[in-house]
Amino acid sequence: ALNSRGLQTPDATTVPVNNGKATAAAQYKGARTLVFLVPIRAETRDTLLDKGWQLLDFSDTDQWDNLFSQHPAVFGESP
């Protein structure tokens, strides 16, 4: 999805977080952002937010275009 839109690829993929309680599909280190393809538990969300991470829920594929455009600091802008 990122390549077809000409957007920035993540620094890492399939990243275990919060001692393995969840897995981020993508990590953008410079933007301190984790992308999830499935919703995460509130406890895990709160822990990651307390650690300064921005969390993006990409579980609804119909919202991807909106989410990409709402976060140009993470993904860049489509050409």
mmCIF file of C-alpha atoms in Angstrom:
data_model
loop_
_atom_site.group_PDB
_atom_site.id
_atom_site.type_symbol
_atom_site.label_atom_id
_atom_site.label_comp_id
_atom_site.label_asym_id
_atom_site.label_seq_id
_atom_site.Cartn_x
_atom_site.Cartn_y
_atom_site.Cartn_z
ATOM 1 C CA ALA A 1 0.000 0.000 0.000
ATOM 2 C CA LEU A 2 2.833 2.406 0.818
ATOM 3 C CA ASN A 3 4.834 1.702 -2.329
ATOM 4 C CA SER A 4 1.818 1.995 -4.619
ATOM 5 C CA ARG A 5 1.083 5.442 -3.135
ATOM 6 C CA GLY A 6 4.728 6.545 -3.178
ATOM 7 C CA LEU A 7 4.834 6.920 0.609
ATOM 8 C CA GLN A 8 7.663 6.454 3.079
ATOM 9 C CA THR A 9 8.346 2.891 4.183
ATOM 10 C CA PRO A 10 8.814 2.094 7.880
ATOM 11 C CA ASP A 11 12.111 1.690 9.689
ATOM 12 C CA ALA A 12 10.982 -1.718 10.981
ATOM 13 C CA THR A 13 8.062 -4.092 10.524
ATOM 14 C CA THR A 14 6.448 -6.743 12.723
ATOM 15 C CA VAL A 15 7.749 -5.134 15.911
ATOM 16 C CA PRO A 16 6.824 -6.742 19.248
ATOM 17 C CA VAL A 17 5.867 -4.052 21.782
ATOM 18 C CA ASN A 18 5.057 -3.902 25.478
ATOM 19 C CA ASN A 19 6.986 -7.099 26.245
ATOM 20 C CA GLY A 20 5.330 -8.954 23.377
ATOM 21 C CA LYS A 21 1.754 -8.118 24.381
ATOM 22 C CA ALA A 22 1.144 -6.644 20.915
ATOM 23 C CA THR A 23 2.854 -6.458 17.558
ATOM 24 C CA ALA A 24 3.130 -3.259 15.569
ATOM 25 C CA ALA A 25 2.942 -3.811 11.824
ATOM 26 C CA ALA A 26 5.272 -0.848 11.301
ATOM 27 C CA GLN A 27 7.562 1.424 13.286
ATOM 28 C CA TYR A 28 8.622 4.905 12.187
ATOM 29 C CA LYS A 29 11.384 5.775 14.636
ATOM 30 C CA GLY A 30 11.871 9.431 13.678
ATOM 31 C CA ALA A 31 8.162 10.155 14.035
ATOM 32 C CA ARG A 32 7.891 7.964 17.191
ATOM 33 C CA THR A 33 4.963 6.205 15.527
ATOM 34 C CA LEU A 34 3.698 2.645 15.652
ATOM 35 C CA VAL A 35 1.160 1.380 13.125
ATOM 36 C CA PHE A 36 -1.212 -1.439 14.046
ATOM 37 C CA LEU A 37 -3.325 -3.527 11.669
ATOM 38 C CA VAL A 38 -5.454 -4.897 14.519
ATOM 39 C CA PRO A 39 -6.797 -2.940 17.481
ATOM 40 C CA ILE A 40 -4.715 -3.220 20.639
ATOM 41 C CA ARG A 41 -5.829 -3.526 24.246
ATOM 42 C CA ALA A 42 -6.357 -0.314 26.202
ATOM 43 C CA GLU A 43 -3.654 -1.283 28.711
ATOM 44 C CA THR A 44 -1.072 -1.697 25.948
ATOM 45 C CA ARG A 45 -2.221 1.520 24.253
ATOM 46 C CA ASP A 46 -1.899 3.492 27.485
ATOM 47 C CA THR A 47 1.579 2.106 28.203
ATOM 48 C CA LEU A 48 2.837 2.998 24.721
ATOM 49 C CA LEU A 49 1.293 6.477 24.871
ATOM 50 C CA ASP A 50 2.975 7.038 28.257
ATOM 51 C CA LYS A 51 6.287 6.135 26.587
ATOM 52 C CA GLY A 52 5.737 8.863 23.990
ATOM 53 C CA TRP A 53 4.633 6.804 21.007
ATOM 54 C CA GLN A 54 1.999 7.954 18.535
ATOM 55 C CA LEU A 55 -0.273 5.011 17.709
ATOM 56 C CA LEU A 56 -2.102 4.636 14.419
ATOM 57 C CA ASP A 57 -4.909 2.103 14.025
ATOM 58 C CA PHE A 58 -4.995 0.855 10.434
ATOM 59 C CA SER A 59 -7.416 -1.997 11.122
ATOM 60 C CA ASP A 60 -10.044 -0.510 8.759
ATOM 61 C CA THR A 61 -8.616 -0.667 5.233
ATOM 62 C CA ASP A 62 -11.341 1.704 4.003
ATOM 63 C CA GLN A 63 -9.704 4.451 6.105
ATOM 64 C CA TRP A 64 -6.141 3.996 4.878
ATOM 65 C CA ASP A 65 -6.184 6.859 2.359
ATOM 66 C CA ASN A 66 -7.552 9.219 5.029
ATOM 67 C CA LEU A 67 -4.991 8.082 7.589
ATOM 68 C CA PHE A 68 -2.097 8.411 5.145
ATOM 69 C CA SER A 69 -3.144 11.959 4.253
ATOM 70 C CA GLN A 70 -3.711 12.932 7.911
ATOM 71 C CA HIS A 71 -0.156 11.946 8.885
ATOM 72 C CA PRO A 72 2.286 13.409 6.329
ATOM 73 C CA ALA A 73 4.984 13.706 9.037
ATOM 74 C CA VAL A 74 4.956 9.901 9.237
ATOM 75 C CA PHE A 75 4.270 8.772 5.669
ATOM 76 C CA GLY A 76 5.255 11.769 3.560
ATOM 77 C CA GLU A 77 2.935 13.047 0.875
ATOM 78 C CA SER A 78 1.780 11.224 -2.227
ATOM 79 C CA PRO A 79 3.441 12.485 -5.398
#
